[in-house]
Coordinates of C-alpha atoms in Angstrom, one line a residue:
Chain A
M52 CA 68.2 101.3 30.1
A53 CA 67.2 97.9 31.2
S54 CA 65.2 97.8 34.4
S55 CA 67.1 96.2 37.2
A56 CA 64.3 96.5 39.8
P57 CA 61.1 95.5 38.1
I58 CA 59.1 95.1 41.3
S59 CA 60.1 98.5 42.6
D60 CA 59.1 100.1 39.3
A61 CA 55.8 98.3 39.1
L62 CA 54.9 99.2 42.7
W63 CA 56.0 102.8 42.1
R64 CA 53.6 103.0 39.2
R65 CA 50.7 101.5 41.2
P66 CA 50.9 103.0 44.7
N67 CA 47.4 101.6 45.5
L68 CA 48.7 98.1 45.0
L69 CA 51.5 98.7 47.4
L70 CA 49.1 100.1 50.0
F71 CA 46.9 97.0 49.5
L72 CA 49.8 94.6 50.0
L73 CA 51.0 96.5 53.1
V74 CA 47.6 96.8 54.8
T75 CA 45.9 93.5 54.0
P76 CA 47.8 91.2 56.4
P77 CA 47.3 93.3 59.5
L78 CA 43.7 94.0 58.6
L79 CA 43.1 90.3 58.2
W80 CA 44.7 89.7 61.6
L81 CA 42.7 92.5 63.2
G82 CA 39.5 91.6 61.4
I83 CA 39.4 87.8 61.9
V84 CA 41.5 87.1 65.0
Y85 CA 40.8 90.1 67.1
L86 CA 37.3 91.4 66.1
G87 CA 36.2 87.8 65.4
S88 CA 37.0 86.6 68.9
L89 CA 35.5 89.7 70.3
F90 CA 32.2 89.0 68.5
A91 CA 32.4 85.3 69.5
L92 CA 32.7 86.5 73.1
L93 CA 29.8 88.9 72.7
A94 CA 27.7 86.1 71.2
Q95 CA 28.6 83.7 74.0
S96 CA 27.3 86.2 76.6
F97 CA 23.8 86.0 75.1
F98 CA 23.7 82.2 75.6
S99 CA 22.9 80.5 78.9
I100 CA 23.9 77.4 80.8
D101 CA 21.6 74.6 81.8
E102 CA 22.0 74.4 85.6
F103 CA 21.4 70.7 85.8
S104 CA 23.3 69.3 82.8
G105 CA 25.9 72.0 82.7
L106 CA 25.5 72.2 78.9
I107 CA 25.4 75.5 77.0
N108 CA 22.0 76.3 75.7
Y109 CA 22.6 78.1 72.3
E110 CA 19.5 80.3 72.3
F111 CA 19.4 84.1 72.7
T112 CA 18.7 85.1 76.2
L113 CA 19.5 87.9 78.6
K114 CA 19.4 85.5 81.6
T115 CA 23.2 85.5 81.8
Y116 CA 23.4 89.2 82.1
S117 CA 20.7 89.2 84.8
E118 CA 23.0 86.9 86.7
L119 CA 25.6 89.6 86.8
L120 CA 23.2 91.6 89.0
R121 CA 23.1 88.9 91.7
A122 CA 24.6 90.3 94.9
S123 CA 27.8 88.1 94.8
N124 CA 28.5 88.9 91.2
F125 CA 27.5 92.5 91.3
D126 CA 29.9 93.0 94.2
I127 CA 32.7 91.8 91.9
L128 CA 31.8 94.4 89.4
L129 CA 31.6 97.2 91.9
R130 CA 34.9 96.2 93.6
T131 CA 36.7 96.0 90.3
I132 CA 35.4 99.3 89.0
A133 CA 36.3 101.0 92.3
M134 CA 39.8 99.5 92.2
A135 CA 40.4 100.5 88.6
S136 CA 39.2 104.1 89.3
A137 CA 41.4 104.4 92.4
V138 CA 44.4 103.1 90.5
T139 CA 43.7 105.4 87.6
I140 CA 43.3 108.5 89.7
A141 CA 46.4 107.7 91.8
A142 CA 48.5 107.0 88.7
A143 CA 47.5 110.3 87.1
I144 CA 48.5 112.2 90.3
V145 CA 51.8 110.3 90.7
A146 CA 52.6 110.4 86.9
F147 CA 51.9 114.1 86.3
P148 CA 54.9 115.6 88.1
I149 CA 57.3 113.0 86.7
A150 CA 56.0 113.6 83.2
Y151 CA 56.1 117.3 83.7
Y152 CA 59.7 117.2 84.8
A153 CA 60.7 115.0 81.9
A154 CA 58.8 117.2 79.3
R155 CA 59.9 120.6 80.6
Y156 CA 63.2 120.3 82.3
A157 CA 65.0 117.1 81.4
T158 CA 67.5 117.4 78.6
G159 CA 70.2 115.1 77.1
R160 CA 71.4 112.7 79.7
W161 CA 68.6 113.3 82.2
K162 CA 66.0 112.6 79.5
A163 CA 67.7 109.2 78.8
V164 CA 67.7 108.5 82.6
F165 CA 64.0 109.3 82.6
Y166 CA 63.1 107.0 79.7
L167 CA 65.3 104.2 81.2
G168 CA 63.7 104.7 84.6
V169 CA 60.2 104.5 83.3
M170 CA 60.8 101.6 80.8
L171 CA 63.3 99.5 82.8
P172 CA 60.6 97.9 85.0
L173 CA 58.7 96.9 81.9
W174 CA 61.7 94.8 80.8
S175 CA 61.4 92.4 83.7
S176 CA 58.7 89.9 84.0
Y177 CA 55.4 91.0 85.4
L178 CA 55.3 88.0 87.7
V179 CA 58.7 88.8 89.1
K180 CA 57.6 92.3 90.0
V181 CA 54.4 91.1 91.6
Y182 CA 56.1 88.5 93.7
S183 CA 58.7 91.1 94.7
W184 CA 55.9 93.3 95.9
K185 CA 54.4 90.5 97.9
L186 CA 57.7 90.2 99.7
I187 CA 58.0 93.9 100.2
L188 CA 54.4 94.1 101.7
A189 CA 54.5 90.8 103.7
K190 CA 54.4 90.8 107.5
E191 CA 58.1 89.9 107.5
G192 CA 58.8 92.2 104.6
I193 CA 60.9 95.3 104.2
L194 CA 58.1 97.8 104.7
N195 CA 57.2 96.3 108.1
W196 CA 60.8 96.3 109.1
L197 CA 61.1 100.0 108.0
F198 CA 58.1 101.0 110.1
E199 CA 59.5 99.1 113.1
T200 CA 62.9 100.6 112.7
L201 CA 61.4 104.1 112.6
H202 CA 59.3 103.2 115.7
L203 CA 56.2 103.8 113.6
A204 CA 54.8 100.2 113.8
W205 CA 51.8 101.6 115.6
L206 CA 51.0 103.7 112.6
L207 CA 51.0 100.7 110.3
E208 CA 48.9 98.7 112.7
A209 CA 46.4 101.6 113.0
Y210 CA 46.2 101.7 109.2
L211 CA 45.7 97.9 108.9
A212 CA 42.9 98.1 111.5
I213 CA 40.8 100.2 109.1
P214 CA 38.1 98.0 107.6
V215 CA 38.2 97.2 103.9
L216 CA 41.5 99.0 103.3
G217 CA 43.5 97.1 105.9
G218 CA 43.9 93.5 106.9
N219 CA 46.2 91.0 108.5
S220 CA 49.2 92.5 106.7
L221 CA 49.6 94.8 103.6
S222 CA 50.2 91.8 101.3
V223 CA 46.7 90.5 102.0
S224 CA 44.9 93.8 102.0
W225 CA 43.2 95.9 99.3
T226 CA 45.8 98.5 99.9
G227 CA 48.4 96.0 98.9
T228 CA 46.6 95.2 95.6
F229 CA 46.2 98.9 95.0
L230 CA 49.9 99.6 95.5
V231 CA 51.0 96.8 93.1
F232 CA 48.5 97.8 90.4
L233 CA 49.7 101.4 90.8
Y234 CA 53.3 100.4 90.4
V235 CA 52.8 98.0 87.5
W236 CA 50.7 100.3 85.3
L237 CA 52.4 103.6 86.2
P238 CA 54.6 103.7 83.0
F239 CA 51.4 103.4 80.9
M240 CA 50.3 106.7 82.4
I241 CA 53.6 108.5 82.5
L242 CA 54.4 108.1 78.8
P243 CA 51.3 109.5 77.2
V244 CA 51.1 112.4 79.7
Q245 CA 54.7 113.2 79.0
A246 CA 54.0 113.0 75.2
S247 CA 51.1 115.5 75.6
L248 CA 53.1 117.9 77.7
E249 CA 56.0 117.7 75.3
R250 CA 53.8 119.2 72.6
V251 CA 53.0 122.3 74.7
P252 CA 55.3 125.0 73.5
P253 CA 57.1 126.9 76.3
S254 CA 55.8 130.2 74.8
M255 CA 52.3 129.2 75.7
L256 CA 53.2 129.0 79.4
E257 CA 55.0 132.3 79.2
A258 CA 52.0 133.8 77.5
S259 CA 49.8 132.7 80.4
G260 CA 52.1 134.3 82.9
D261 CA 52.5 137.4 80.7
L262 CA 48.7 137.8 80.8
G263 CA 48.8 137.8 84.6
A264 CA 48.2 134.2 85.5
R265 CA 50.1 133.0 88.6
P266 CA 51.8 129.6 88.2
G267 CA 48.9 127.8 89.8
Q268 CA 46.5 129.4 87.4
T269 CA 48.6 128.5 84.5
L270 CA 48.6 124.9 85.6
R271 CA 44.8 124.9 85.9
H272 CA 43.9 126.8 82.8
V273 CA 46.6 125.9 80.3
I274 CA 48.8 123.0 81.3
L275 CA 46.1 120.6 82.6
P276 CA 43.6 121.2 79.7
L277 CA 46.5 120.6 77.2
A278 CA 47.7 117.5 79.1
L279 CA 44.2 116.1 79.4
P280 CA 44.2 114.0 76.2
G281 CA 47.4 112.4 77.5
I282 CA 45.9 111.8 80.9
I283 CA 42.8 110.2 79.2
A284 CA 45.0 108.1 77.0
G285 CA 46.9 106.9 80.1
S286 CA 43.8 106.3 82.0
I287 CA 42.5 104.0 79.2
F288 CA 45.5 101.8 79.8
T289 CA 45.5 101.9 83.6
F290 CA 41.7 101.5 83.8
S291 CA 41.3 98.7 81.4
L292 CA 44.5 96.8 82.5
T293 CA 43.3 96.9 86.1
M294 CA 39.8 95.8 85.2
G295 CA 41.0 92.8 83.2
D296 CA 43.9 91.6 85.4
Y297 CA 43.5 88.3 87.3
I298 CA 47.0 87.7 88.5
I299 CA 47.8 90.6 90.8
P300 CA 44.6 90.3 93.0
Q301 CA 45.3 86.5 93.2
I302 CA 48.9 87.0 94.5
V303 CA 48.5 90.2 96.6
G304 CA 45.3 91.0 98.3
T305 CA 42.2 89.5 99.9
S306 CA 40.3 86.4 98.8
A307 CA 37.5 88.6 97.3
R308 CA 37.5 88.3 93.6
M309 CA 37.8 90.9 90.8
I310 CA 36.4 90.6 87.3
G311 CA 39.5 89.0 85.8
Q312 CA 39.5 86.2 88.4
A313 CA 35.7 85.7 87.9
V314 CA 36.2 85.3 84.1
Y315 CA 39.1 82.9 84.7
Q316 CA 37.1 80.7 87.1
F317 CA 33.8 80.7 85.2
Q318 CA 35.4 79.7 81.9
G319 CA 37.7 77.2 83.5
T320 CA 36.7 75.2 86.6
A321 CA 33.0 76.2 86.5
G322 CA 32.7 75.7 82.8
N323 CA 30.2 78.5 82.6
L324 CA 31.4 80.2 79.4
P325 CA 28.3 82.5 78.9
L326 CA 28.7 84.0 82.4
A327 CA 32.5 84.5 81.9
A328 CA 31.7 86.2 78.6
A329 CA 29.1 88.5 80.3
F330 CA 31.7 89.4 82.9
A331 CA 34.2 90.2 80.1
V332 CA 31.8 92.5 78.4
V333 CA 31.5 94.7 81.4
P334 CA 35.0 96.4 81.1
I335 CA 34.3 97.1 77.4
V336 CA 31.0 98.7 78.2
V337 CA 32.5 100.7 81.1
M338 CA 35.3 102.0 78.9
G339 CA 32.8 103.0 76.2
I340 CA 30.8 105.0 78.7
Y341 CA 34.0 106.5 80.2
L342 CA 35.3 107.7 76.8
T343 CA 31.9 109.1 75.8
L344 CA 31.7 111.1 79.0
A345 CA 35.3 112.3 78.5
K346 CA 34.6 113.4 75.0
R347 CA 31.4 115.2 76.0
A348 CA 33.3 117.0 78.8
G349 CA 35.7 118.3 76.2
A350 CA 38.7 116.3 77.1
F351 CA 39.8 116.0 73.5
N352 CA 39.2 119.6 72.5
A353 CA 43.0 120.3 72.6
L354 CA 43.7 117.6 70.0
Chain B
M261 CA 60.2 162.3 82.6
T262 CA 60.4 158.7 83.9
A263 CA 61.3 156.3 81.2
A264 CA 58.8 153.5 80.4
I265 CA 61.6 151.0 80.4
S266 CA 65.1 151.5 81.6
F267 CA 68.0 149.1 81.6
A268 CA 71.0 149.9 83.9
G269 CA 74.1 147.9 83.1
V270 CA 72.0 144.8 82.3
S271 CA 73.8 141.6 81.4
R272 CA 72.3 138.1 80.8
H273 CA 74.7 135.2 80.5
F274 CA 73.8 131.7 79.6
G275 CA 76.8 129.7 80.9
D276 CA 79.7 131.2 78.9
V277 CA 77.5 132.9 76.4
R278 CA 77.0 136.6 77.0
A279 CA 73.5 137.0 75.4
V280 CA 73.2 140.5 76.7
D281 CA 76.3 142.3 77.8
G282 CA 76.2 145.6 79.8
V283 CA 73.2 147.2 78.1
N284 CA 72.0 150.7 79.1
L285 CA 68.8 151.7 77.5
K286 CA 65.9 154.1 78.1
I287 CA 62.6 153.7 76.3
G288 CA 60.2 156.7 76.6
E289 CA 56.4 156.6 77.2
G290 CA 54.5 156.4 74.0
E291 CA 57.6 155.6 72.0
F292 CA 57.6 153.1 69.1
F293 CA 61.0 151.5 69.8
A294 CA 62.8 148.8 67.7
L295 CA 65.4 146.4 68.9
L296 CA 67.2 145.6 65.7
G297 CA 70.0 143.0 65.1
P298 CA 70.9 139.7 63.5
S299 CA 69.8 136.5 65.2
G300 CA 71.8 135.8 68.4
S301 CA 72.5 139.5 68.9
G302 CA 70.6 139.7 72.2
K303 CA 67.6 141.7 71.1
T304 CA 65.1 139.0 71.9
T305 CA 66.7 138.3 75.3
C306 CA 66.3 142.0 76.0
L307 CA 62.6 141.8 75.2
R308 CA 62.3 138.8 77.5
L309 CA 64.1 140.7 80.2
I310 CA 61.4 143.4 80.0
A311 CA 58.6 140.8 80.0
G312 CA 60.2 139.0 83.0
F313 CA 60.8 135.6 81.3
E314 CA 64.5 136.1 82.0
Q315 CA 66.3 137.6 85.0
P316 CA 69.4 139.7 84.4
T317 CA 72.7 138.2 85.6
E318 CA 73.8 141.7 86.4
G319 CA 72.2 145.1 86.4
S320 CA 68.6 146.2 86.9
V321 CA 65.5 146.6 84.8
S322 CA 62.9 149.3 85.8
I323 CA 59.4 149.7 84.4
F324 CA 58.1 153.3 84.9
G325 CA 60.7 153.9 87.6
D326 CA 59.9 150.8 89.6
D327 CA 62.6 148.2 89.9
A328 CA 61.3 145.2 88.1
T329 CA 64.4 143.0 88.3
Q330 CA 62.9 140.5 90.7
M331 CA 59.3 141.0 89.6
P332 CA 57.6 137.9 88.1
P333 CA 56.0 138.3 84.6
Y334 CA 52.4 138.1 86.0
R335 CA 53.0 141.3 88.1
R336 CA 54.5 143.4 85.3
P337 CA 52.3 146.1 83.5
V338 CA 53.6 144.9 80.1
N339 CA 52.1 142.4 77.7
T340 CA 53.7 140.5 74.9
V341 CA 52.8 139.4 71.4
F342 CA 54.8 136.2 70.8
Q343 CA 56.6 135.3 67.7
D344 CA 54.6 132.1 67.4
Y345 CA 51.5 133.9 68.7
A346 CA 51.2 131.3 71.5
L347 CA 47.4 131.2 71.3
F348 CA 45.8 128.6 73.6
P349 CA 44.5 125.8 71.2
H350 CA 41.8 124.6 73.7
L351 CA 40.1 128.0 73.9
N352 CA 38.1 129.8 71.2
V353 CA 39.2 133.2 70.0
R354 CA 37.1 135.2 72.5
D355 CA 38.3 133.1 75.5
N356 CA 41.9 133.5 74.3
V357 CA 41.5 137.3 74.3
A358 CA 39.6 137.3 77.6
Y359 CA 42.2 135.0 79.3
G360 CA 44.0 137.7 81.1
L361 CA 40.7 139.2 82.4
M362 CA 39.6 135.7 83.4
V363 CA 42.6 135.0 85.6
R364 CA 42.3 138.5 87.0
G365 CA 38.8 137.6 88.1
D366 CA 36.7 139.8 86.0
A367 CA 33.0 138.9 85.7
K368 CA 32.1 136.8 82.6
A369 CA 29.9 139.4 81.0
A370 CA 32.5 142.2 81.4
R371 CA 35.3 140.2 80.0
R372 CA 33.2 139.0 77.1
A373 CA 32.4 142.6 76.2
A374 CA 36.0 143.7 76.6
A375 CA 37.2 140.8 74.5
D376 CA 34.7 141.6 71.7
E377 CA 35.8 145.2 71.8
A378 CA 39.4 144.3 71.5
L379 CA 38.6 142.0 68.6
A380 CA 36.8 144.8 66.9
L381 CA 39.9 147.0 67.4
V382 CA 42.0 144.5 65.4
A383 CA 39.2 144.1 62.8
L384 CA 38.3 140.6 63.9
G385 CA 34.8 141.3 65.2
G386 CA 32.6 138.3 64.8
Y387 CA 35.5 135.8 65.0
G388 CA 35.0 135.2 68.7
D389 CA 33.5 131.7 68.5
R390 CA 36.2 130.3 66.2
K391 CA 39.1 128.2 67.3
P392 CA 42.6 129.6 66.7
S393 CA 43.3 126.6 64.4
A394 CA 40.6 127.9 62.0
L395 CA 42.3 131.2 61.5
S396 CA 45.0 132.3 59.0
G397 CA 48.4 133.4 60.2
G398 CA 47.6 137.1 59.9
Q399 CA 44.3 136.6 61.8
R400 CA 46.1 134.7 64.5
Q401 CA 48.5 137.5 64.9
R402 CA 45.6 140.0 65.3
V403 CA 44.2 137.7 68.0
A404 CA 47.5 137.7 69.8
L405 CA 47.6 141.5 69.6
A406 CA 44.0 141.8 70.9
R407 CA 44.8 139.4 73.7
A408 CA 47.7 141.6 74.8
L409 CA 45.9 144.9 74.3
V410 CA 42.8 144.0 76.2
M411 CA 45.0 144.0 79.4
Q412 CA 45.6 147.8 78.7
P413 CA 49.4 147.4 79.2
K414 CA 51.6 150.4 79.7
V415 CA 54.1 148.9 77.3
L416 CA 53.4 146.4 74.5
L417 CA 56.2 144.0 73.6
L418 CA 56.3 142.4 70.1
D419 CA 58.7 139.6 69.3
E420 CA 59.3 139.5 65.5
P421 CA 55.6 140.3 65.1
L422 CA 55.6 140.2 61.3
G423 CA 58.2 137.5 60.7
A424 CA 55.7 134.7 59.8
L425 CA 53.6 136.8 57.4
D426 CA 53.9 137.1 53.7
L427 CA 55.2 140.3 52.1
K428 CA 51.8 141.9 51.3
L429 CA 50.4 141.2 54.7
R430 CA 53.5 142.4 56.4
E431 CA 53.4 145.8 54.8
Q432 CA 49.7 146.1 55.7
M433 CA 50.4 145.2 59.3
Q434 CA 53.3 147.6 59.5
T435 CA 50.9 150.5 58.8
E436 CA 48.2 149.1 61.1
L437 CA 50.6 148.6 64.0
K438 CA 52.0 152.1 63.6
S439 CA 48.5 153.7 63.6
L440 CA 47.4 151.5 66.5
Q441 CA 50.3 152.7 68.5
R442 CA 49.5 156.3 67.8
Q443 CA 45.9 155.7 68.7
L444 CA 46.7 154.0 72.0
G445 CA 49.6 156.3 72.9
I446 CA 51.5 153.5 74.8
A447 CA 55.1 152.4 74.2
F448 CA 55.5 149.6 71.7
V449 CA 58.8 147.8 71.9
F450 CA 59.4 145.4 69.0
V451 CA 62.2 143.0 68.1
T452 CA 63.1 142.5 64.4
H453 CA 66.0 141.4 62.3
D454 CA 64.6 143.3 59.3
Q455 CA 66.2 146.7 59.1
G456 CA 63.6 147.9 56.6
E457 CA 60.8 147.1 59.1
A458 CA 62.7 148.9 61.9
L459 CA 63.4 152.0 59.9
S460 CA 59.9 152.3 58.6
M461 CA 58.0 151.7 61.8
A462 CA 60.1 152.9 64.8
D463 CA 60.5 156.3 66.3
R464 CA 63.9 155.1 67.6
V465 CA 66.0 152.1 66.9
A466 CA 68.6 150.3 69.0
V467 CA 71.0 148.3 66.9
F468 CA 72.4 145.1 68.6
N469 CA 75.4 143.0 67.9
E470 CA 76.9 140.3 70.1
G471 CA 74.9 141.3 73.1
R472 CA 75.8 144.9 73.0
I473 CA 74.1 148.0 71.8
Q474 CA 75.9 149.5 68.8
Q475 CA 73.9 152.6 68.4
V476 CA 70.6 154.1 69.5
G477 CA 68.9 156.8 67.5
S478 CA 66.2 157.8 65.1
P479 CA 65.9 155.8 61.8
Q480 CA 67.5 158.8 60.0
D481 CA 70.4 158.9 62.4
V482 CA 71.1 155.2 62.2
Y483 CA 70.8 155.1 58.5
D484 CA 72.6 158.3 57.6
R485 CA 75.1 158.6 60.5
P486 CA 76.1 155.0 61.6
E487 CA 78.5 155.1 64.5
T488 CA 80.1 151.7 63.8
P489 CA 81.0 149.7 60.7
F490 CA 78.6 147.0 61.9
V491 CA 75.7 149.5 61.9
A492 CA 76.7 150.8 58.5
D493 CA 76.8 147.3 57.1
F494 CA 73.7 145.9 58.9
V495 CA 71.4 148.8 58.4
G496 CA 71.0 149.3 54.6
A497 CA 74.1 147.3 53.6
S498 CA 76.4 150.3 53.4
N499 CA 79.9 150.2 52.0
V500 CA 82.5 150.5 54.8
L501 CA 85.7 152.1 53.5
P502 CA 88.8 151.3 55.5
A503 CA 90.6 153.9 57.6
E504 CA 93.6 154.2 55.3
L505 CA 91.5 155.0 52.3
V506 CA 89.4 157.5 54.2
A507 CA 92.6 159.2 55.4
R508 CA 93.7 159.6 51.8
L509 CA 90.3 160.9 50.7
T510 CA 89.4 163.2 53.7
G511 CA 92.5 163.4 55.9
T512 CA 90.7 161.8 58.9
S513 CA 92.0 158.3 59.8
A514 CA 88.7 156.4 60.6
P515 CA 86.4 154.0 58.8
A516 CA 83.6 155.6 56.8
S517 CA 80.3 154.5 55.5
L518 CA 79.1 155.1 51.9
R519 CA 75.6 154.3 50.9
P520 CA 75.3 152.2 47.7
E521 CA 72.6 154.5 46.3
A522 CA 74.8 157.6 46.8
I523 CA 77.4 156.3 44.3
S524 CA 77.2 157.0 40.6
V525 CA 79.4 156.3 37.6
G526 CA 81.6 159.3 36.8
D527 CA 85.0 160.8 37.3
G528 CA 85.8 160.0 41.0
P529 CA 88.5 158.7 43.4
L530 CA 87.8 155.0 43.0
T531 CA 88.2 152.9 39.9
G532 CA 87.6 149.2 39.4
A533 CA 86.1 146.5 37.3
V534 CA 82.4 145.6 37.5
E535 CA 82.3 142.1 39.2
S536 CA 78.6 141.4 39.1
Q537 CA 75.2 143.0 38.5
S538 CA 71.8 141.9 39.5
F539 CA 68.5 143.4 38.4
L540 CA 66.2 144.3 41.4
G541 CA 63.3 145.9 39.5
A542 CA 63.4 149.6 40.4
A543 CA 67.2 149.5 40.4
T544 CA 70.2 147.4 39.5
R545 CA 72.8 146.4 42.1
I546 CA 76.4 146.4 40.9
E547 CA 79.6 145.3 42.7
V548 CA 82.8 147.0 41.6
N549 CA 86.2 145.6 42.7
C550 CA 88.5 148.5 43.4
N551 CA 91.9 147.0 44.3
G552 CA 90.3 144.3 46.5
L553 CA 87.7 146.5 48.1
V554 CA 84.3 145.4 46.7
V555 CA 82.1 148.5 46.5
K556 CA 78.3 148.0 46.2
M557 CA 76.3 150.5 44.3
L558 CA 72.6 150.8 43.4
L559 CA 71.8 152.3 40.0
P560 CA 68.3 153.6 39.5
K561 CA 66.5 152.3 36.5
A562 CA 67.0 155.3 34.2
N563 CA 70.8 155.1 34.3
P564 CA 72.9 153.2 31.8
V565 CA 74.2 150.0 33.4
P566 CA 77.9 149.1 32.9
R567 CA 78.6 145.5 31.7
V568 CA 80.4 143.0 33.9
G569 CA 84.1 143.3 33.3
E570 CA 83.9 146.9 32.3
T571 CA 86.2 149.3 34.2
V572 CA 84.4 152.2 35.7
S573 CA 85.2 155.2 37.9
L574 CA 83.0 155.9 40.9
T575 CA 82.0 159.2 42.4
W576 CA 79.7 160.5 45.1
P577 CA 78.7 163.8 46.7
S578 CA 81.1 164.6 49.5
E579 CA 78.4 164.7 52.2
A580 CA 77.5 161.1 51.4
L581 CA 80.7 159.8 53.0
H582 CA 80.1 159.5 56.7
V583 CA 83.3 159.2 58.7
M584 CA 82.8 157.0 61.9
E585 CA 85.2 158.9 64.1
H586 CA 84.2 157.1 67.3
A587 CA 84.3 153.6 65.8
N588 CA 86.5 151.2 67.7
G589 CA 86.8 148.7 64.8

């Protein structure tokens, strides 16, 4: 019989060729565009800037990194890491019950409602959501109105009087920045946690109860350890997205900068590309340390 | 004597489905008891009602005389070996076995020692440091067994314990479970759809169909004296002769069961053409069509086997025909 599909036949006979054709374009993309730019960034961070001429001095030096330790710069690092940690912990706490419900109880229509509810906010522009939050949190916003209607304005004022957390209004406070980060990155925590809980067979929870564990003990000794890989996966998203973001803290929050804003300013207006690069390396290093610690603590044992 | 487990008018409905429908049952202390039935017959739901994973819609469940109907699983003196074993993947074998002792608050050294002892009991001494994923199916099942037994339950529940094992391992585990039960002297309640397994292991068998108990009795009772056509057919694939035919043969108008192995070729009351034959090794199974009634028979190897299409007459010793006088169907 004459072959009517010579390409299919040829590829069927040489599966390695097919694999090569499939994998090469994405590998080139990852290798050159992604890893290449990452290395370019890393290289930049080891150069320095001439303070008088403003020109980049292409010689290996650790001077730029030492600048990170200057009080004003170091504050940016601490502030960003603290914010990313707070957002990640809060996201895990808020996401867990939602993910647990979706994985254990929701079926059919309710499962669809869950996915829609989690994904729907991702469909609208990130800027729209952030500006909506600015309106919600503003002094004339709906949250203030709600507190006043409930005669709880004193409570909000007492909270805003707390140093660091508070401020003139929620929309120019760290609490406001935190709330917006939490909202925007929450789906990235819910979905992996839900996926990890979905893989826990119901019989495993029954076995725990059967062996005498109260529901709280089952949660601590079985559900949480098995959900941990999902929580870690989610925290990689929330942590790194918070550390790199430069738009949310610019729109909602105080004038104090976070890493993303520092990178934006140093590579743009200030023209200090080496320092911007050094700032950008910090989140990568922090994530590396975080994952190493998580692995050592046995977070991936259930995989 | 208080029964280890007793069901009084227990029903469990899931919406319109009556998974368990008005079951009365008593299981004695130290009894090896089988819940036998096809899938969806309610046998597993009954086991889950004993374990406490399900609550009855009606009726009550008692464990050693105490009403357990509203008792959560973690308070019941029973432990379960799950069909999928349900071993905790993040814990090694020893910690899996010691899990119940850990949540109870036993000291680390004590629960370690107890776990190692339980592992030795199921011939898995020295496997404590492995992960469940590094074990074979049969070994995992032994771990699940040790994990339940280390709690010293008054009743051990086994959900299709041998279902996932290959034939050789299954036969070996049957013997081991039986001797383990004798050694421990506690009640074993196990669910199975395999009638051979139920007959060979259990002291008593409850046969389930559509949420109801069809018959409870010793393996010999259930096999030789089935009370309903369902039991006759399900346990040992017996022939069920219709009431009219039985009336002609014996004078009693009720269905009767006739074991395939009791029938032989010879001058008898039924005649028909051989429809099919299949060689089973030790015997040959033959189906004979007698005026629309397909009679199954099992011929031991030494006997001559009639060819397909040949007309034969069938006979059997009169005591082999068991008339089911109380059958409702």
